[in-house]
PDB file of C-alpha atoms in Angstrom:
ATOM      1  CA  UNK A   1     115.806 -51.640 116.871  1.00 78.00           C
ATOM      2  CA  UNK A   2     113.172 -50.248 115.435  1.00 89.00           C
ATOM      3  CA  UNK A   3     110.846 -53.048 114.724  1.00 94.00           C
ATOM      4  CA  UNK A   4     111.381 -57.024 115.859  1.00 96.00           C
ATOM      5  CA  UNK A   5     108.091 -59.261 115.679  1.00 97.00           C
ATOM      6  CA  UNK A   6     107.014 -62.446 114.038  1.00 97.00           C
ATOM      7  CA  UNK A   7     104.841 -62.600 111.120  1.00 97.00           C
ATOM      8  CA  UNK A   8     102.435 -65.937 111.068  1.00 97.00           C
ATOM      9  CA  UNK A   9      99.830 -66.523 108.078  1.00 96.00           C
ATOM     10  CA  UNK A  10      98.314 -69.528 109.009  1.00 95.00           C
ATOM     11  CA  UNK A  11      97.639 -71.797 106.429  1.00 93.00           C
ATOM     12  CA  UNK A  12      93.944 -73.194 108.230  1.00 93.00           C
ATOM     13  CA  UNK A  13      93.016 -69.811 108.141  1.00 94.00           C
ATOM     14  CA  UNK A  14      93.069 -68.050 104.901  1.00 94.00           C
ATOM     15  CA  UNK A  15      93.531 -64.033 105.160  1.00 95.00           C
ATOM     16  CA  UNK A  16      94.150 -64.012 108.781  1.00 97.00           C
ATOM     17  CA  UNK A  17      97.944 -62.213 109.342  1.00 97.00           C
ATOM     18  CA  UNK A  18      98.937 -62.572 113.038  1.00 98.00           C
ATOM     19  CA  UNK A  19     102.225 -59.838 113.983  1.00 98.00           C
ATOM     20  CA  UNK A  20     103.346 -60.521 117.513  1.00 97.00           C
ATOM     21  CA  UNK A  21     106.382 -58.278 119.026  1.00 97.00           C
ATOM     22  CA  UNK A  22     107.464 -54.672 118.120  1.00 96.00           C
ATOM     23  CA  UNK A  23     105.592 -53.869 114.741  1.00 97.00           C
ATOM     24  CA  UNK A  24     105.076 -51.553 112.096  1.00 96.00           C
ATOM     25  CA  UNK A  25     101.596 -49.861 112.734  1.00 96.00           C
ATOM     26  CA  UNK A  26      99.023 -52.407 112.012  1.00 97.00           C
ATOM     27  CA  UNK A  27      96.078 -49.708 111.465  1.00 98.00           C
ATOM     28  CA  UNK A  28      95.053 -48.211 107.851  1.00 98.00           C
ATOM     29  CA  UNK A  29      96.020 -44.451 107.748  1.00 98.00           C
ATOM     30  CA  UNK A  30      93.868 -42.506 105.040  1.00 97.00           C
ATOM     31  CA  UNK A  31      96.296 -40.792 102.573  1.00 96.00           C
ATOM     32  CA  UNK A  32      98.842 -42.129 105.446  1.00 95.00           C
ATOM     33  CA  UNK A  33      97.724 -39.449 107.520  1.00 95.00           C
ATOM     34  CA  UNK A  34      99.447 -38.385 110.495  1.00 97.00           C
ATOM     35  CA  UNK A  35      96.073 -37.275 112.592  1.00 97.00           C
ATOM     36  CA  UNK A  36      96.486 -40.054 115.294  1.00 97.00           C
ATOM     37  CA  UNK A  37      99.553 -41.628 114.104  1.00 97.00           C
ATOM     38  CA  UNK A  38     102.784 -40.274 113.300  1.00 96.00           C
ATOM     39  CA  UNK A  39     104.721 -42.868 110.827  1.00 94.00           C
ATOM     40  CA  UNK A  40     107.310 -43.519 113.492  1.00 93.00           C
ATOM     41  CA  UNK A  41     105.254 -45.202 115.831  1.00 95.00           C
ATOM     42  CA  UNK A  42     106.088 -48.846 116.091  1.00 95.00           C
ATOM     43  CA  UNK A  43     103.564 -50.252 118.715  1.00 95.00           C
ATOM     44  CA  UNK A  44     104.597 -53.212 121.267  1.00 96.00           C
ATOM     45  CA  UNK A  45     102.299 -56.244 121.221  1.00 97.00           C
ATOM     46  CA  UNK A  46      99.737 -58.238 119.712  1.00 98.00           C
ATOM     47  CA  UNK A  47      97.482 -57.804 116.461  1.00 98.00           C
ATOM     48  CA  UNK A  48      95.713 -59.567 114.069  1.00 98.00           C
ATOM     49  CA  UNK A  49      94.674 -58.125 110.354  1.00 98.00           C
ATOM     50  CA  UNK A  50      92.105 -60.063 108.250  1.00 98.00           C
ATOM     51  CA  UNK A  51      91.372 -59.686 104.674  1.00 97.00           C
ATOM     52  CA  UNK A  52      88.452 -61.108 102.413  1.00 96.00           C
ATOM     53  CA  UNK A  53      86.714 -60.644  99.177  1.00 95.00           C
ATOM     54  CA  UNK A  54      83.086 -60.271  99.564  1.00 95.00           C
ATOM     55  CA  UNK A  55      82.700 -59.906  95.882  1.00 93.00           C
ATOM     56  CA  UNK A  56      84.073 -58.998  92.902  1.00 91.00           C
ATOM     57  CA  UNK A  57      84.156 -55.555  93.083  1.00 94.00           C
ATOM     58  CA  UNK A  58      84.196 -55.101  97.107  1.00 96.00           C
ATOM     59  CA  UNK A  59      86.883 -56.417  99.585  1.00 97.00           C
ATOM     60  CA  UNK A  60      86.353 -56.656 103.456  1.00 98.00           C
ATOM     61  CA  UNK A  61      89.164 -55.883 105.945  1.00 98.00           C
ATOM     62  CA  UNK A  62      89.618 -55.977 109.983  1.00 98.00           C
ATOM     63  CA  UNK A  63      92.313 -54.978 112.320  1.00 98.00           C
ATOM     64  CA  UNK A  64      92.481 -55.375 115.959  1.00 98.00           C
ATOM     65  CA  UNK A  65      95.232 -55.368 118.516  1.00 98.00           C
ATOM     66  CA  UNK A  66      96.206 -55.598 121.957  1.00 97.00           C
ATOM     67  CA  UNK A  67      99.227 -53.167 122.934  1.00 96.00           C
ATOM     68  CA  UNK A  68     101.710 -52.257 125.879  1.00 94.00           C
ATOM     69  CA  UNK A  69     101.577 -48.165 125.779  1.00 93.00           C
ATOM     70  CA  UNK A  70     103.767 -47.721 129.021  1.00 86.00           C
ATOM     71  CA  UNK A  71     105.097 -50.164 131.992  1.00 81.00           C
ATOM     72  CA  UNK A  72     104.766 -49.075 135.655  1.00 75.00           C
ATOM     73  CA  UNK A  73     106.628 -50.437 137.751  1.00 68.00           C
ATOM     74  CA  UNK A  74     103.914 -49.245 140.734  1.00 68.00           C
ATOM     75  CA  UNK A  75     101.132 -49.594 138.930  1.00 72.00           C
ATOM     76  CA  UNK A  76      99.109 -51.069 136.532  1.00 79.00           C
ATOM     77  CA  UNK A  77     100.429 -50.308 132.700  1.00 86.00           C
ATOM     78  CA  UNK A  78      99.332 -48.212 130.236  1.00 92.00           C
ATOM     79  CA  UNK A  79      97.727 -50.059 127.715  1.00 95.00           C
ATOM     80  CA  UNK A  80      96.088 -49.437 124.348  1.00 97.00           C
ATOM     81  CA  UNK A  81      93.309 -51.359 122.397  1.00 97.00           C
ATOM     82  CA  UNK A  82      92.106 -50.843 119.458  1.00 98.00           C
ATOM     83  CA  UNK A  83      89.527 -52.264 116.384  1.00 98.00           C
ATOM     84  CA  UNK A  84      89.264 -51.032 112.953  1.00 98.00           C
ATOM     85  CA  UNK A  85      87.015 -51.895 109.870  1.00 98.00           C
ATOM     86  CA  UNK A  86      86.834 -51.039 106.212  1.00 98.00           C
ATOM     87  CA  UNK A  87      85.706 -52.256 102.778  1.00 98.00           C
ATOM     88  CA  UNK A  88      87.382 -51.437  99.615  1.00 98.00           C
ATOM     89  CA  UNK A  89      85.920 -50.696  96.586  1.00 97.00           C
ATOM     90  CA  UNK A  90      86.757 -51.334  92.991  1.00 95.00           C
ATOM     91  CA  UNK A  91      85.330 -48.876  90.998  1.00 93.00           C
ATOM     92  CA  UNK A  92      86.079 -49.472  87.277  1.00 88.00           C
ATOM     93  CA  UNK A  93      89.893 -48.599  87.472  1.00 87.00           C
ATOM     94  CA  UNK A  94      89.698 -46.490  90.637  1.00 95.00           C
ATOM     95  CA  UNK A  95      89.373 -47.711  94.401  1.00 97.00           C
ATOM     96  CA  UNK A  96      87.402 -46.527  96.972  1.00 98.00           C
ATOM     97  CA  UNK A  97      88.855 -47.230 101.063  1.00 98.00           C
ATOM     98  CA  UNK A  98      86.261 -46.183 103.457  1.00 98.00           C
ATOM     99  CA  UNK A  99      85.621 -47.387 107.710  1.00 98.00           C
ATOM    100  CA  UNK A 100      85.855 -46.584 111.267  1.00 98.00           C
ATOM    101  CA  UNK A 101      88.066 -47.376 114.218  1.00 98.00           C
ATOM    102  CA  UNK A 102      87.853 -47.407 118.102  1.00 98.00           C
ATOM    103  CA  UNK A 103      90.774 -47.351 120.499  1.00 98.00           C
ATOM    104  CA  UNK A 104      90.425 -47.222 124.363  1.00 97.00           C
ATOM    105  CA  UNK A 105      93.673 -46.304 126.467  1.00 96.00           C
ATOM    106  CA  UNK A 106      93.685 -48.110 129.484  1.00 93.00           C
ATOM    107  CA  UNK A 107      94.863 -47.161 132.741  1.00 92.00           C
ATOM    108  CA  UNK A 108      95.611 -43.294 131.465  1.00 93.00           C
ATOM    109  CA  UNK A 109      94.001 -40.902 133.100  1.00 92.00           C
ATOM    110  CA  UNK A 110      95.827 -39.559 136.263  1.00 90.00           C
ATOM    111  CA  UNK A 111      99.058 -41.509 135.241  1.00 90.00           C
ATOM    112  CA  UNK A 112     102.223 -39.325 134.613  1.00 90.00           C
ATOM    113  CA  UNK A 113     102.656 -38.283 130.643  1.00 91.00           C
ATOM    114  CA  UNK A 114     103.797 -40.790 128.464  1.00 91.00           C
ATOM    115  CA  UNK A 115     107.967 -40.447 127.581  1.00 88.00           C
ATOM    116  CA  UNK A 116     108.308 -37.324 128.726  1.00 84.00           C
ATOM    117  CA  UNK A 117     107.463 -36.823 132.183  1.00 81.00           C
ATOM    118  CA  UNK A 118     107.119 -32.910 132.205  1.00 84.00           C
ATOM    119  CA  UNK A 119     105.215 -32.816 128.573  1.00 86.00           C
ATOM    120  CA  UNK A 120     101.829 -33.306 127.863  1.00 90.00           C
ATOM    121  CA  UNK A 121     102.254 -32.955 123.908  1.00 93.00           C
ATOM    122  CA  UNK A 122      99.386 -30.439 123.617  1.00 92.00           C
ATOM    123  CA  UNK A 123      97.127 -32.228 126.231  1.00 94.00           C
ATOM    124  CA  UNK A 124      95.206 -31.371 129.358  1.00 93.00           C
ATOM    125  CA  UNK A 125      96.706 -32.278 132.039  1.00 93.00           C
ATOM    126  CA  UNK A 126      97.784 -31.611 135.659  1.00 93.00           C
ATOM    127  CA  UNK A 127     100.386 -31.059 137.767  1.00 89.00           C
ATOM    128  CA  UNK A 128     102.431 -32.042 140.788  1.00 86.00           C
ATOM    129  CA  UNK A 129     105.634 -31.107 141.599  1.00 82.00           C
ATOM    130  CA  UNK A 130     107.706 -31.206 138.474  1.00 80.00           C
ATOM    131  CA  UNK A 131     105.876 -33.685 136.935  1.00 84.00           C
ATOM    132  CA  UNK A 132     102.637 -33.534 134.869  1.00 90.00           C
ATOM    133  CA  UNK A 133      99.527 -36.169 135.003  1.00 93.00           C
ATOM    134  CA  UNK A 134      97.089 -37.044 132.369  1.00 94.00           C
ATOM    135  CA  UNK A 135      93.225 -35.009 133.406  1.00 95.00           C
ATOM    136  CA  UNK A 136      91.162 -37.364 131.095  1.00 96.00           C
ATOM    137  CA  UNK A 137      90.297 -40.702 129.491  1.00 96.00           C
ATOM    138  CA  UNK A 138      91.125 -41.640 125.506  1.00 97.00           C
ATOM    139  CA  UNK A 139      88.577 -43.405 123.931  1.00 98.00           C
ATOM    140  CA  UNK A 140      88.914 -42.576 119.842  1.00 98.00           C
ATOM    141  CA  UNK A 141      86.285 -42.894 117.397  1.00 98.00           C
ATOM    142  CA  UNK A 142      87.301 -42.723 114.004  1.00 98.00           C
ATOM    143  CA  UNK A 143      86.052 -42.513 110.957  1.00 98.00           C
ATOM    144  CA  UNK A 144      87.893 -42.576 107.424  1.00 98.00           C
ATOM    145  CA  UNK A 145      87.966 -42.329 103.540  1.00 98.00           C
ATOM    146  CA  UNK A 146      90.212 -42.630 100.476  1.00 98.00           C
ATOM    147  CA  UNK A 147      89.563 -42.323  97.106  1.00 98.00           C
ATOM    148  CA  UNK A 148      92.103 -43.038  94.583  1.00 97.00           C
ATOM    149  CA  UNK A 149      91.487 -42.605  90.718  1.00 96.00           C
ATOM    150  CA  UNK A 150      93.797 -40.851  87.868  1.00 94.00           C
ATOM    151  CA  UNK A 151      93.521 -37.822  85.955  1.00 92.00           C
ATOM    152  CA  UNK A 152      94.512 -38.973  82.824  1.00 89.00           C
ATOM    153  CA  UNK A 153      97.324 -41.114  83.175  1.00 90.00           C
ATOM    154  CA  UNK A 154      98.225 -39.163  86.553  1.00 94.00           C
ATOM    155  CA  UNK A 155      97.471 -40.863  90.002  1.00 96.00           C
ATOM    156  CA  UNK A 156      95.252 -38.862  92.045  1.00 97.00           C
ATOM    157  CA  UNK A 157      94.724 -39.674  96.049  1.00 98.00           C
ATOM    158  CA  UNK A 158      92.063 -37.810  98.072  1.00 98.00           C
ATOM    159  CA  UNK A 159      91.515 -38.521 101.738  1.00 98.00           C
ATOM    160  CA  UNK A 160      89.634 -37.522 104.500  1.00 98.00           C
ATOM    161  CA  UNK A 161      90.244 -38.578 108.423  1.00 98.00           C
ATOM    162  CA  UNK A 162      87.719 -37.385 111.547  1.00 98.00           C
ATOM    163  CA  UNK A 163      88.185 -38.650 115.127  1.00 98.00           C
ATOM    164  CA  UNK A 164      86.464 -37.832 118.445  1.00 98.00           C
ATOM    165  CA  UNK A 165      87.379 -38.502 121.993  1.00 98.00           C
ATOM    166  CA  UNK A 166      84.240 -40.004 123.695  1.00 97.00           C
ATOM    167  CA  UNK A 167      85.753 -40.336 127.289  1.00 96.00           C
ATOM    168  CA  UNK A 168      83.763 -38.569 130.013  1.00 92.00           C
ATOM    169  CA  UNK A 169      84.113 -34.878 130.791  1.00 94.00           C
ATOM    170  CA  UNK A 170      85.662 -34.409 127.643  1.00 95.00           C
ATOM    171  CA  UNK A 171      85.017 -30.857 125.450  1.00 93.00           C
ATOM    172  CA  UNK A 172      88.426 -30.156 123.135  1.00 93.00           C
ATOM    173  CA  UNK A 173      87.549 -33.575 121.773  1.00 95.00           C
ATOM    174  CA  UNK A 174      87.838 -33.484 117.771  1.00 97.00           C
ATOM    175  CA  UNK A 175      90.484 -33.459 115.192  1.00 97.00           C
ATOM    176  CA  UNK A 176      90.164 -33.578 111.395  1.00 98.00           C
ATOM    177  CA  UNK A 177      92.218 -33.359 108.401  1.00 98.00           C
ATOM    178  CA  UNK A 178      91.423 -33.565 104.792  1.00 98.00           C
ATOM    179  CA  UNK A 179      93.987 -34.101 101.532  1.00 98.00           C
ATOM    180  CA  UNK A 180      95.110 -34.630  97.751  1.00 98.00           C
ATOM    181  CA  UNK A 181      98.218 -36.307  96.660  1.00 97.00           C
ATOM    182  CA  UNK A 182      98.642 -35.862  92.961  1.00 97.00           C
ATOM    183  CA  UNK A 183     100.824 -38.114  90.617  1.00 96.00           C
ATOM    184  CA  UNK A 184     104.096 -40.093  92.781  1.00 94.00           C
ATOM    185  CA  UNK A 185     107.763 -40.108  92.753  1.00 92.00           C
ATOM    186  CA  UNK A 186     108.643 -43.434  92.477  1.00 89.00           C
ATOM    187  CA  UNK A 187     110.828 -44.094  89.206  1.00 91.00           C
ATOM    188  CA  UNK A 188     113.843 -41.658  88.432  1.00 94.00           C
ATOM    189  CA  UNK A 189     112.327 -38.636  86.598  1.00 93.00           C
ATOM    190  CA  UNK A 190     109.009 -38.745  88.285  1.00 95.00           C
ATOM    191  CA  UNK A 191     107.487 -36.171  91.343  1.00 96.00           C
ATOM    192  CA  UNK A 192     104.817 -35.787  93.629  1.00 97.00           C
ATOM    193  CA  UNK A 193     102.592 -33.077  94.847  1.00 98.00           C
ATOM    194  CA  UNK A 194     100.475 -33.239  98.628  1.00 97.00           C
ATOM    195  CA  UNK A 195      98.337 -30.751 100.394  1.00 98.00           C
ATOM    196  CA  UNK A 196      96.663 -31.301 103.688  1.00 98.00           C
ATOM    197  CA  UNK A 197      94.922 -29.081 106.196  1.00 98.00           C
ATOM    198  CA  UNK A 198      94.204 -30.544 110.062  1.00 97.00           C
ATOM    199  CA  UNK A 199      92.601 -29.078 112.739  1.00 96.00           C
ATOM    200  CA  UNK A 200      93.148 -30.888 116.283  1.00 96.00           C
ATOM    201  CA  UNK A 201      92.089 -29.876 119.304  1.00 95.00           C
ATOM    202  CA  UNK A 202      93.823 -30.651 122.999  1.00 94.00           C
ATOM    203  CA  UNK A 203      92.338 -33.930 123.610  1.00 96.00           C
ATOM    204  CA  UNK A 204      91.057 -35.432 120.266  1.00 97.00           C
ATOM    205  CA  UNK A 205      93.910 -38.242 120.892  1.00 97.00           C
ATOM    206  CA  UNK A 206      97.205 -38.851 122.965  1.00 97.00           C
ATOM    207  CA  UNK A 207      99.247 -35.731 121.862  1.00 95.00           C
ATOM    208  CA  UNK A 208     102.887 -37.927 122.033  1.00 95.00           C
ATOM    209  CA  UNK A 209     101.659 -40.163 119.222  1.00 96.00           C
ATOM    210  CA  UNK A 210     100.369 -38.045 117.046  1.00 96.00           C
ATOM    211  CA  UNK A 211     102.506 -36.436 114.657  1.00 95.00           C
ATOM    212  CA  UNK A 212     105.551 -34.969 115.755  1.00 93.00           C
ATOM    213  CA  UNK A 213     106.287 -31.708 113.040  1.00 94.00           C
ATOM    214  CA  UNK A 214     102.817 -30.642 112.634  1.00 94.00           C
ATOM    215  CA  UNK A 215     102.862 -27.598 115.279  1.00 92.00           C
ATOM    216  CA  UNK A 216     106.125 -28.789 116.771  1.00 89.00           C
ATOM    217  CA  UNK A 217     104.498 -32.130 117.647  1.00 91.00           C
ATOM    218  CA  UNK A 218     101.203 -32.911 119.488  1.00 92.00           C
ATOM    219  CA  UNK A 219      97.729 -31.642 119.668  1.00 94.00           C
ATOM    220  CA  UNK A 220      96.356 -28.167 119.641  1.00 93.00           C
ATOM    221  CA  UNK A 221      96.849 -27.004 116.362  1.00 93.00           C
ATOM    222  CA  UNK A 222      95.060 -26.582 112.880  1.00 94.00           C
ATOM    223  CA  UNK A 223      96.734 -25.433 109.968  1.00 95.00           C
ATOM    224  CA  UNK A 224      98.582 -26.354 106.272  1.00 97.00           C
ATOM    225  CA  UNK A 225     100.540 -28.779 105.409  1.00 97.00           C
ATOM    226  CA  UNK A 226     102.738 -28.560 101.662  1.00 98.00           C
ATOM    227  CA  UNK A 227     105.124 -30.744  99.971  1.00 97.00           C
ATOM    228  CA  UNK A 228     106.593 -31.828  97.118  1.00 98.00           C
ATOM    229  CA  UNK A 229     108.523 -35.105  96.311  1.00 97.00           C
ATOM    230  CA  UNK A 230     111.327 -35.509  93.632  1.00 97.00           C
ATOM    231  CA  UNK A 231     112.711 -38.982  92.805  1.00 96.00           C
ATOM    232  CA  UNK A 232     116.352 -38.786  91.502  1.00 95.00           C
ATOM    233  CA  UNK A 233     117.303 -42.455  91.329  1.00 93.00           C
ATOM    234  CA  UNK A 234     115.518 -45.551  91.533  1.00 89.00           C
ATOM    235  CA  UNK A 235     115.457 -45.659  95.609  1.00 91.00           C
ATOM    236  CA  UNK A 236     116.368 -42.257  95.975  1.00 95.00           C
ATOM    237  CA  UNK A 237     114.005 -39.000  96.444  1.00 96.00           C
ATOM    238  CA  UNK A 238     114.490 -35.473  97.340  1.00 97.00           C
ATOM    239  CA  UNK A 239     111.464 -33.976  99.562  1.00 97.00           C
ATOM    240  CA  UNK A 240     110.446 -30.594 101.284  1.00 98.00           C
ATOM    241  CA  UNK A 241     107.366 -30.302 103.467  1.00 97.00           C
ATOM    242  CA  UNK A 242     106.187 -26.917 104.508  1.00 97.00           C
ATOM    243  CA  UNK A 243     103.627 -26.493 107.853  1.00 96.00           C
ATOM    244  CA  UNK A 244     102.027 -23.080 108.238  1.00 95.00           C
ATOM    245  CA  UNK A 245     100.361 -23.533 111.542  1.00 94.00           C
ATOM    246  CA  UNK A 246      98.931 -22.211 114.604  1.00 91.00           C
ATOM    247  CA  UNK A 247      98.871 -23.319 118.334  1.00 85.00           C
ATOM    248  CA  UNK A 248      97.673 -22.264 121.628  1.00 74.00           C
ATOM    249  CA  UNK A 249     101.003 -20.855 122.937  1.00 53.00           C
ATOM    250  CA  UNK A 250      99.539 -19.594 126.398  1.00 53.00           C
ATOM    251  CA  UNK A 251      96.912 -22.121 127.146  1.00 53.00           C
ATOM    252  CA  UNK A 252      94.105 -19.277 127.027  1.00 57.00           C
ATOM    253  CA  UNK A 253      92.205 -21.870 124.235  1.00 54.00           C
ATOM    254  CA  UNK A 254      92.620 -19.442 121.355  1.00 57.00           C
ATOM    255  CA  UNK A 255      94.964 -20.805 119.039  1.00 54.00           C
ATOM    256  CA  UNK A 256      97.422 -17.556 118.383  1.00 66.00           C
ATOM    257  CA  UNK A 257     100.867 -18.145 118.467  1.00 80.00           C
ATOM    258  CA  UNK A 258     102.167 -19.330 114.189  1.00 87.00           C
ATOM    259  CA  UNK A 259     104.507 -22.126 114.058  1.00 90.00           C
ATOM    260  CA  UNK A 260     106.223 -22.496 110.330  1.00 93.00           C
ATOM    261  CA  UNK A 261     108.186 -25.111 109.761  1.00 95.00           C
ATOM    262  CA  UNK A 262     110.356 -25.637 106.450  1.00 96.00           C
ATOM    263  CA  UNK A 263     111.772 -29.303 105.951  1.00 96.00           C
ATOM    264  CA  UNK A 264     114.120 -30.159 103.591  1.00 97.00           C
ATOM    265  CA  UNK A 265     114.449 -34.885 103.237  1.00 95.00           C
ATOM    266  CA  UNK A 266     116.769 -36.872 101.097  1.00 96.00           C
ATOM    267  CA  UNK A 267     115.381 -40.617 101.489  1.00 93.00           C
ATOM    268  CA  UNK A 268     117.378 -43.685 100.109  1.00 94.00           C
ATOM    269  CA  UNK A 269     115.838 -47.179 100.074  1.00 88.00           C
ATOM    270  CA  UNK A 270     117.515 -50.582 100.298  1.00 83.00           C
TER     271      UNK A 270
END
């Protein structure tokens, strides 16, 4: 299973959503970028989202959580926690998302990789034996914005995400990516258009959560991301994303080695 958790909205405390379990992601992604968190990530644990209107134009929101990364059976586990605020803004028939974030990893540095024991997903790390150890810290600063509004009677989307790692000793520490999404396939008959270009270096965030096509998954990479979205039936749509990237192939720092990548998605709702 993907996802199993339990949803409680108490009533004595109006916009408070508590998720306990295995969740969707409980953080906003600008433009549902993938720069720290690819959309299949479905964190273990606690969190709690708040939402409130300060006004009539201007709404507050909050999330927070408390999550299990990796268990160690010899050691203390991996853990991840993590705070994020933003206001949205009404601005006369568009809307205006805007805030920052902070997540600390706990218990990371010097513990083997997370899944995959020999792969460090673009970041530094060391190793013993067969098996490869995280060098540094993760503590994430972010800082986001979307701005949605319509050219003529076509939706218009255009994000922009930035995140530093602040742990000690630190220097390949920043990522970035910036975006449009223009109109949206959602009734039969109707397509989409997205561009994005990201630039993330080794240790901006924890490479095996970030997302997994850009590059061929991890950090260390800048380049362009393409696609286009057809909807063919009412919960049907026909995709292809194209990433024209580079990485750092031979861990010299210079990022030389292209990686293309040409996908090709049929997604059906119910």
């Amino acid at each position: 299973l993907d996802r199993a958790y339990l949803q409680y909205e108490p009533v004595w405390a109006e916009g408070v959503t508590l998720l306990f379990g295995k969740m969707g992601n409980p953080f906003f992604k600008p433009g549902k970028s993938q720069l720290i968190w690819d959309d299949d990530v479905n964190p273990e644990g606690v969190a709690l989202q708040y939402e409130s209107s300060l006004n009539e134009c201007t709404d507050l929101f909050v999330n927070a959580a408390g999550l299990w990364v990796e268990e160690n059976s010899s050691d203390a586990d991996v853990s991840l926690w993590g705070v994020q605020g933003g206001l949205v803004h009404d601005l006369d028939g568009s809307k205006l998302t805007w805030g920052g974030s902070y997540f600390k990893y706990g218990n990371i540095q010097g513990e083997p990789t997370i899944f995959d024991p020999k792969d460090g997903f673009g970041n530094s790390v060391t190793t013993v034996g067969t098996d490869t150890f995280y060098m540094y810290d993760y503590e994430l600063v972010e800082g986001f914005a979307e701005y949605g509004t319509k050219l003529g009677d076509t939706p218009l989307t255009v994000y922009g995400d930035y995140v530093v790692n602040t742990a000690s000793g630190v220097s390949d520490d920043t990522g970035w990516a910036i975006g449009a999404k223009y109109n949206k396939a959602k009734s039969p008959g109707t397509w989409q258009l997205g561009y994005e270009y990201r630039d993330i270096e080794k240790d901006a965030t924890v490479g095996v959560f970030t997302d997994s096509d850009f590059v061929g998954g991890g950090t260390d990479g800048r380049g362009h991301k393409f696609s286009v979205a057809y909807a063919i039936a009412r919960n049907a749509t026909l995709g292809a994303t194209y990433f024209m990237t580079e990485r750092d192939a031979d861990g010299d720092g210079n990022r030389n080695d292209d990686y293309d990548r040409l996908q090709l998605d049929l997604k059906v709702k119910f």
